[in-house]
mmCIF file with all atom_site columns, C-alpha atoms in Angstrom:
data_model
loop_
_atom_site.group_PDB
_atom_site.id
_atom_site.type_symbol
_atom_site.label_atom_id
_atom_site.label_alt_id
_atom_site.label_comp_id
_atom_site.label_asym_id
_atom_site.label_entity_id
_atom_site.label_seq_id
_atom_site.pdbx_PDB_ins_code
_atom_site.Cartn_x
_atom_site.Cartn_y
_atom_site.Cartn_z
_atom_site.occupancy
_atom_site.B_iso_or_equiv
_atom_site.pdbx_formal_charge
_atom_site.auth_seq_id
_atom_site.auth_comp_id
_atom_site.auth_asym_id
_atom_site.auth_atom_id
_atom_site.pdbx_PDB_model_num
ATOM 1   C CA . MET A 1 1   ? -191.404 -100.867 -23.546 1.00 49.00 ? 1   MET A CA 1
ATOM 2   C CA . ALA A 1 2   ? -191.425 -104.640 -23.526 1.00 53.00 ? 2   ALA A CA 1
ATOM 3   C CA . SER A 1 3   ? -194.964 -104.963 -22.669 1.00 52.00 ? 3   SER A CA 1
ATOM 4   C CA . ALA A 1 4   ? -195.381 -108.432 -24.981 1.00 57.00 ? 4   ALA A CA 1
ATOM 5   C CA . ASN A 1 5   ? -193.054 -110.173 -22.597 1.00 62.00 ? 5   ASN A CA 1
ATOM 6   C CA . ALA A 1 6   ? -193.872 -108.799 -19.173 1.00 62.00 ? 6   ALA A CA 1
ATOM 7   C CA . ILE A 1 7   ? -195.709 -110.528 -16.695 1.00 67.00 ? 7   ILE A CA 1
ATOM 8   C CA . LYS A 1 8   ? -199.413 -110.221 -16.682 1.00 74.00 ? 8   LYS A CA 1
ATOM 9   C CA . ARG A 1 9   ? -201.233 -110.736 -13.717 1.00 84.00 ? 9   ARG A CA 1
ATOM 10  C CA . LEU A 1 10  ? -199.272 -112.314 -10.749 1.00 89.00 ? 10  LEU A CA 1
ATOM 11  C CA . PRO A 1 11  ? -200.604 -115.692 -9.314  1.00 89.00 ? 11  PRO A CA 1
ATOM 12  C CA . GLN A 1 12  ? -202.959 -115.447 -5.997  1.00 86.00 ? 12  GLN A CA 1
ATOM 13  C CA . HIS A 1 13  ? -200.266 -117.762 -4.377  1.00 85.00 ? 13  HIS A CA 1
ATOM 14  C CA . LEU A 1 14  ? -197.579 -115.380 -4.760  1.00 90.00 ? 14  LEU A CA 1
ATOM 15  C CA . LYS A 1 15  ? -197.664 -112.393 -1.932  1.00 91.00 ? 15  LYS A CA 1
ATOM 16  C CA . GLU A 1 16  ? -194.348 -110.788 -2.895  1.00 94.00 ? 16  GLU A CA 1
ATOM 17  C CA . LEU A 1 17  ? -191.373 -109.957 -5.037  1.00 95.00 ? 17  LEU A CA 1
ATOM 18  C CA . ARG A 1 18  ? -188.126 -108.368 -3.623  1.00 97.00 ? 18  ARG A CA 1
ATOM 19  C CA . ILE A 1 19  ? -185.822 -107.561 -6.261  1.00 98.00 ? 19  ILE A CA 1
ATOM 20  C CA . HIS A 1 20  ? -182.438 -107.010 -4.385  1.00 98.00 ? 20  HIS A CA 1
ATOM 21  C CA . LEU A 1 21  ? -179.476 -105.018 -6.860  1.00 98.00 ? 21  LEU A CA 1
ATOM 22  C CA . CYS A 1 22  ? -176.492 -102.790 -6.915  1.00 97.00 ? 22  CYS A CA 1
ATOM 23  C CA . GLN A 1 23  ? -176.501 -99.515  -8.746  1.00 95.00 ? 23  GLN A CA 1
ATOM 24  C CA . ARG A 1 24  ? -173.225 -99.849  -10.170 1.00 96.00 ? 24  ARG A CA 1
ATOM 25  C CA . SER A 1 25  ? -172.096 -103.522 -10.494 1.00 96.00 ? 25  SER A CA 1
ATOM 26  C CA . PRO A 1 26  ? -171.764 -104.723 -13.820 1.00 97.00 ? 26  PRO A CA 1
ATOM 27  C CA . SER A 1 27  ? -173.182 -108.135 -12.457 1.00 97.00 ? 27  SER A CA 1
ATOM 28  C CA . SER A 1 28  ? -176.748 -105.839 -11.560 1.00 98.00 ? 28  SER A CA 1
ATOM 29  C CA . GLN A 1 29  ? -176.433 -104.561 -15.006 1.00 98.00 ? 29  GLN A CA 1
ATOM 30  C CA . GLY A 1 30  ? -179.332 -107.004 -16.528 1.00 98.00 ? 30  GLY A CA 1
ATOM 31  C CA . VAL A 1 31  ? -181.875 -106.361 -13.136 1.00 98.00 ? 31  VAL A CA 1
ATOM 32  C CA . ARG A 1 32  ? -181.139 -102.381 -13.845 1.00 98.00 ? 32  ARG A CA 1
ATOM 33  C CA . GLU A 1 33  ? -182.389 -103.135 -17.538 1.00 98.00 ? 33  GLU A CA 1
ATOM 34  C CA . TRP A 1 34  ? -185.273 -105.434 -16.223 1.00 97.00 ? 34  TRP A CA 1
ATOM 35  C CA . VAL A 1 35  ? -186.408 -102.498 -13.719 1.00 97.00 ? 35  VAL A CA 1
ATOM 36  C CA . GLU A 1 36  ? -186.403 -100.286 -17.001 1.00 97.00 ? 36  GLU A CA 1
ATOM 37  C CA . LYS A 1 37  ? -188.413 -102.571 -19.181 1.00 96.00 ? 37  LYS A CA 1
ATOM 38  C CA . TYR A 1 38  ? -190.357 -104.453 -17.769 1.00 94.00 ? 38  TYR A CA 1
ATOM 39  C CA . TYR A 1 39  ? -190.948 -103.028 -14.366 1.00 95.00 ? 39  TYR A CA 1
ATOM 40  C CA . VAL A 1 40  ? -194.129 -100.302 -14.952 1.00 94.00 ? 40  VAL A CA 1
ATOM 41  C CA . ASP A 1 41  ? -195.916 -103.117 -16.617 1.00 93.00 ? 41  ASP A CA 1
ATOM 42  C CA . MET A 1 42  ? -195.959 -105.374 -14.504 1.00 93.00 ? 42  MET A CA 1
ATOM 43  C CA . LYS A 1 43  ? -196.676 -103.025 -11.763 1.00 94.00 ? 43  LYS A CA 1
ATOM 44  C CA . LYS A 1 44  ? -200.073 -101.659 -14.098 1.00 94.00 ? 44  LYS A CA 1
ATOM 45  C CA . ALA A 1 45  ? -201.070 -105.039 -14.806 1.00 93.00 ? 45  ALA A CA 1
ATOM 46  C CA . ASN A 1 46  ? -200.621 -105.870 -10.565 1.00 94.00 ? 46  ASN A CA 1
ATOM 47  C CA . PRO A 1 47  ? -201.021 -102.261 -9.189  1.00 94.00 ? 47  PRO A CA 1
ATOM 48  C CA . LYS A 1 48  ? -201.668 -103.211 -5.495  1.00 94.00 ? 48  LYS A CA 1
ATOM 49  C CA . PHE A 1 49  ? -199.447 -106.449 -5.612  1.00 94.00 ? 49  PHE A CA 1
ATOM 50  C CA . PRO A 1 50  ? -195.829 -105.503 -3.258  1.00 95.00 ? 50  PRO A CA 1
ATOM 51  C CA . ILE A 1 51  ? -192.947 -105.254 -5.492  1.00 96.00 ? 51  ILE A CA 1
ATOM 52  C CA . LEU A 1 52  ? -189.940 -104.238 -3.891  1.00 96.00 ? 52  LEU A CA 1
ATOM 53  C CA . ILE A 1 53  ? -186.581 -103.269 -5.801  1.00 97.00 ? 53  ILE A CA 1
ATOM 54  C CA . ARG A 1 54  ? -183.743 -102.899 -2.647  1.00 97.00 ? 54  ARG A CA 1
ATOM 55  C CA . GLU A 1 55  ? -180.294 -101.299 -4.205  1.00 97.00 ? 55  GLU A CA 1
ATOM 56  C CA . CYS A 1 56  ? -177.544 -101.555 -2.301  1.00 96.00 ? 56  CYS A CA 1
ATOM 57  C CA . SER A 1 57  ? -173.902 -100.987 -2.925  1.00 96.00 ? 57  SER A CA 1
ATOM 58  C CA . ASN A 1 58  ? -172.044 -104.213 -3.818  1.00 94.00 ? 58  ASN A CA 1
ATOM 59  C CA . VAL A 1 59  ? -175.372 -106.566 -3.570  1.00 96.00 ? 59  VAL A CA 1
ATOM 60  C CA . ASN A 1 60  ? -175.475 -109.743 -5.359  1.00 96.00 ? 60  ASN A CA 1
ATOM 61  C CA . PRO A 1 61  ? -178.629 -109.189 -7.465  1.00 98.00 ? 61  PRO A CA 1
ATOM 62  C CA . VAL A 1 62  ? -181.003 -111.828 -5.804  1.00 98.00 ? 62  VAL A CA 1
ATOM 63  C CA . VAL A 1 63  ? -185.277 -112.151 -6.182  1.00 97.00 ? 63  VAL A CA 1
ATOM 64  C CA . TYR A 1 64  ? -186.804 -113.324 -3.039  1.00 96.00 ? 64  TYR A CA 1
ATOM 65  C CA . ALA A 1 65  ? -190.351 -114.470 -3.799  1.00 94.00 ? 65  ALA A CA 1
ATOM 66  C CA . ARG A 1 66  ? -192.906 -114.891 -0.895  1.00 92.00 ? 66  ARG A CA 1
ATOM 67  C CA . TYR A 1 67  ? -195.736 -117.837 -0.675  1.00 90.00 ? 67  TYR A CA 1
ATOM 68  C CA . ALA A 1 68  ? -199.178 -118.300 0.345   1.00 84.00 ? 68  ALA A CA 1
ATOM 69  C CA . SER A 1 69  ? -199.006 -120.829 2.926   1.00 70.00 ? 69  SER A CA 1
ATOM 70  C CA . ASN A 1 70  ? -202.428 -121.539 5.119   1.00 61.00 ? 70  ASN A CA 1
ATOM 71  C CA . ILE A 1 71  ? -202.614 -123.408 7.574   1.00 54.00 ? 71  ILE A CA 1
ATOM 72  C CA . LEU A 1 72  ? -206.013 -124.265 10.029  1.00 48.00 ? 72  LEU A CA 1
ATOM 73  C CA . VAL A 1 73  ? -205.974 -123.036 13.730  1.00 48.00 ? 73  VAL A CA 1
ATOM 74  C CA . SER A 1 74  ? -208.715 -124.178 15.915  1.00 48.00 ? 74  SER A CA 1
ATOM 75  C CA . LEU A 1 75  ? -209.062 -120.795 17.423  1.00 51.00 ? 75  LEU A CA 1
ATOM 76  C CA . PHE A 1 76  ? -208.349 -118.959 14.445  1.00 53.00 ? 76  PHE A CA 1
ATOM 77  C CA . PRO A 1 77  ? -209.920 -119.446 11.287  1.00 53.00 ? 77  PRO A CA 1
ATOM 78  C CA . VAL A 1 78  ? -206.628 -118.687 8.811   1.00 53.00 ? 78  VAL A CA 1
ATOM 79  C CA . ILE A 1 79  ? -203.095 -117.766 9.484   1.00 51.00 ? 79  ILE A CA 1
ATOM 80  C CA . GLU A 1 80  ? -200.960 -116.892 6.765   1.00 55.00 ? 80  GLU A CA 1
ATOM 81  C CA . PHE A 1 81  ? -197.519 -117.882 7.222   1.00 60.00 ? 81  PHE A CA 1
ATOM 82  C CA . GLY A 1 82  ? -195.154 -117.098 4.054   1.00 72.00 ? 82  GLY A CA 1
ATOM 83  C CA . ARG A 1 83  ? -192.642 -119.336 2.785   1.00 87.00 ? 83  ARG A CA 1
ATOM 84  C CA . GLU A 1 84  ? -189.786 -118.096 0.820   1.00 90.00 ? 84  GLU A CA 1
ATOM 85  C CA . SER A 1 85  ? -187.837 -118.866 -2.213  1.00 92.00 ? 85  SER A CA 1
ATOM 86  C CA . SER A 1 86  ? -185.151 -116.952 -4.005  1.00 95.00 ? 86  SER A CA 1
ATOM 87  C CA . ALA A 1 87  ? -182.796 -117.001 -7.275  1.00 96.00 ? 87  ALA A CA 1
ATOM 88  C CA . ALA A 1 88  ? -179.671 -115.560 -8.046  1.00 97.00 ? 88  ALA A CA 1
ATOM 89  C CA . LEU A 1 89  ? -179.508 -113.261 -10.850 1.00 98.00 ? 89  LEU A CA 1
ATOM 90  C CA . PHE A 1 90  ? -175.898 -112.673 -10.948 1.00 97.00 ? 90  PHE A CA 1
ATOM 91  C CA . ASN A 1 91  ? -174.818 -111.828 -14.392 1.00 97.00 ? 91  ASN A CA 1
ATOM 92  C CA . LEU A 1 92  ? -178.151 -112.568 -16.021 1.00 98.00 ? 92  LEU A CA 1
ATOM 93  C CA . ASN A 1 93  ? -179.534 -109.926 -19.170 1.00 98.00 ? 93  ASN A CA 1
ATOM 94  C CA . SER A 1 94  ? -182.854 -108.637 -18.446 1.00 97.00 ? 94  SER A CA 1
ATOM 95  C CA . GLN A 1 95  ? -184.620 -111.347 -20.717 1.00 96.00 ? 95  GLN A CA 1
ATOM 96  C CA . GLN A 1 96  ? -182.902 -113.870 -18.525 1.00 97.00 ? 96  GLN A CA 1
ATOM 97  C CA . VAL A 1 97  ? -184.032 -111.600 -15.407 1.00 97.00 ? 97  VAL A CA 1
ATOM 98  C CA . ASN A 1 98  ? -187.094 -111.761 -16.361 1.00 96.00 ? 98  ASN A CA 1
ATOM 99  C CA . GLN A 1 99  ? -187.720 -115.393 -17.285 1.00 95.00 ? 99  GLN A CA 1
ATOM 100 C CA . ALA A 1 100 ? -186.268 -115.995 -13.741 1.00 96.00 ? 100 ALA A CA 1
ATOM 101 C CA . ILE A 1 101 ? -189.102 -113.750 -12.262 1.00 95.00 ? 101 ILE A CA 1
ATOM 102 C CA . GLN A 1 102 ? -191.829 -115.356 -14.073 1.00 93.00 ? 102 GLN A CA 1
ATOM 103 C CA . GLU A 1 103 ? -190.543 -119.075 -13.344 1.00 93.00 ? 103 GLU A CA 1
ATOM 104 C CA . MET A 1 104 ? -190.306 -117.833 -9.293  1.00 91.00 ? 104 MET A CA 1
ATOM 105 C CA . ALA A 1 105 ? -193.977 -116.322 -9.823  1.00 90.00 ? 105 ALA A CA 1
ATOM 106 C CA . ASN A 1 106 ? -195.171 -119.631 -11.483 1.00 88.00 ? 106 ASN A CA 1
ATOM 107 C CA . LYS A 1 107 ? -193.756 -121.947 -9.141  1.00 85.00 ? 107 LYS A CA 1
ATOM 108 C CA . LYS A 1 108 ? -195.981 -124.238 -6.863  1.00 75.00 ? 108 LYS A CA 1
ATOM 109 C CA . LEU A 1 109 ? -195.185 -125.003 -3.630  1.00 67.00 ? 109 LEU A CA 1
ATOM 110 C CA . GLU A 1 110 ? -195.898 -128.426 -1.880  1.00 61.00 ? 110 GLU A CA 1
#
């Protein structure tokens, strides 16, 4: 386990992480290694947080992050609309994938 480098608590403004990867492609090797090394620790630290791993043949590896963006509406107290951001994980090793996910998690939206 790589718990020393794993993301512990995810920020509240982050609502979801989706990771797309190919099961066999060399370009997704680092993402597959990240799942083996870091996913369990991240999920244990954030048990109710949705971290979605999507495998599909011949897809380029990408991480998508959905963030909260609260907007007040006169008839409703608060409606939450998501804002998304993505980062390519093509040919990255597991440490670089972890760093990219950390950057997505800590990203400040305007």
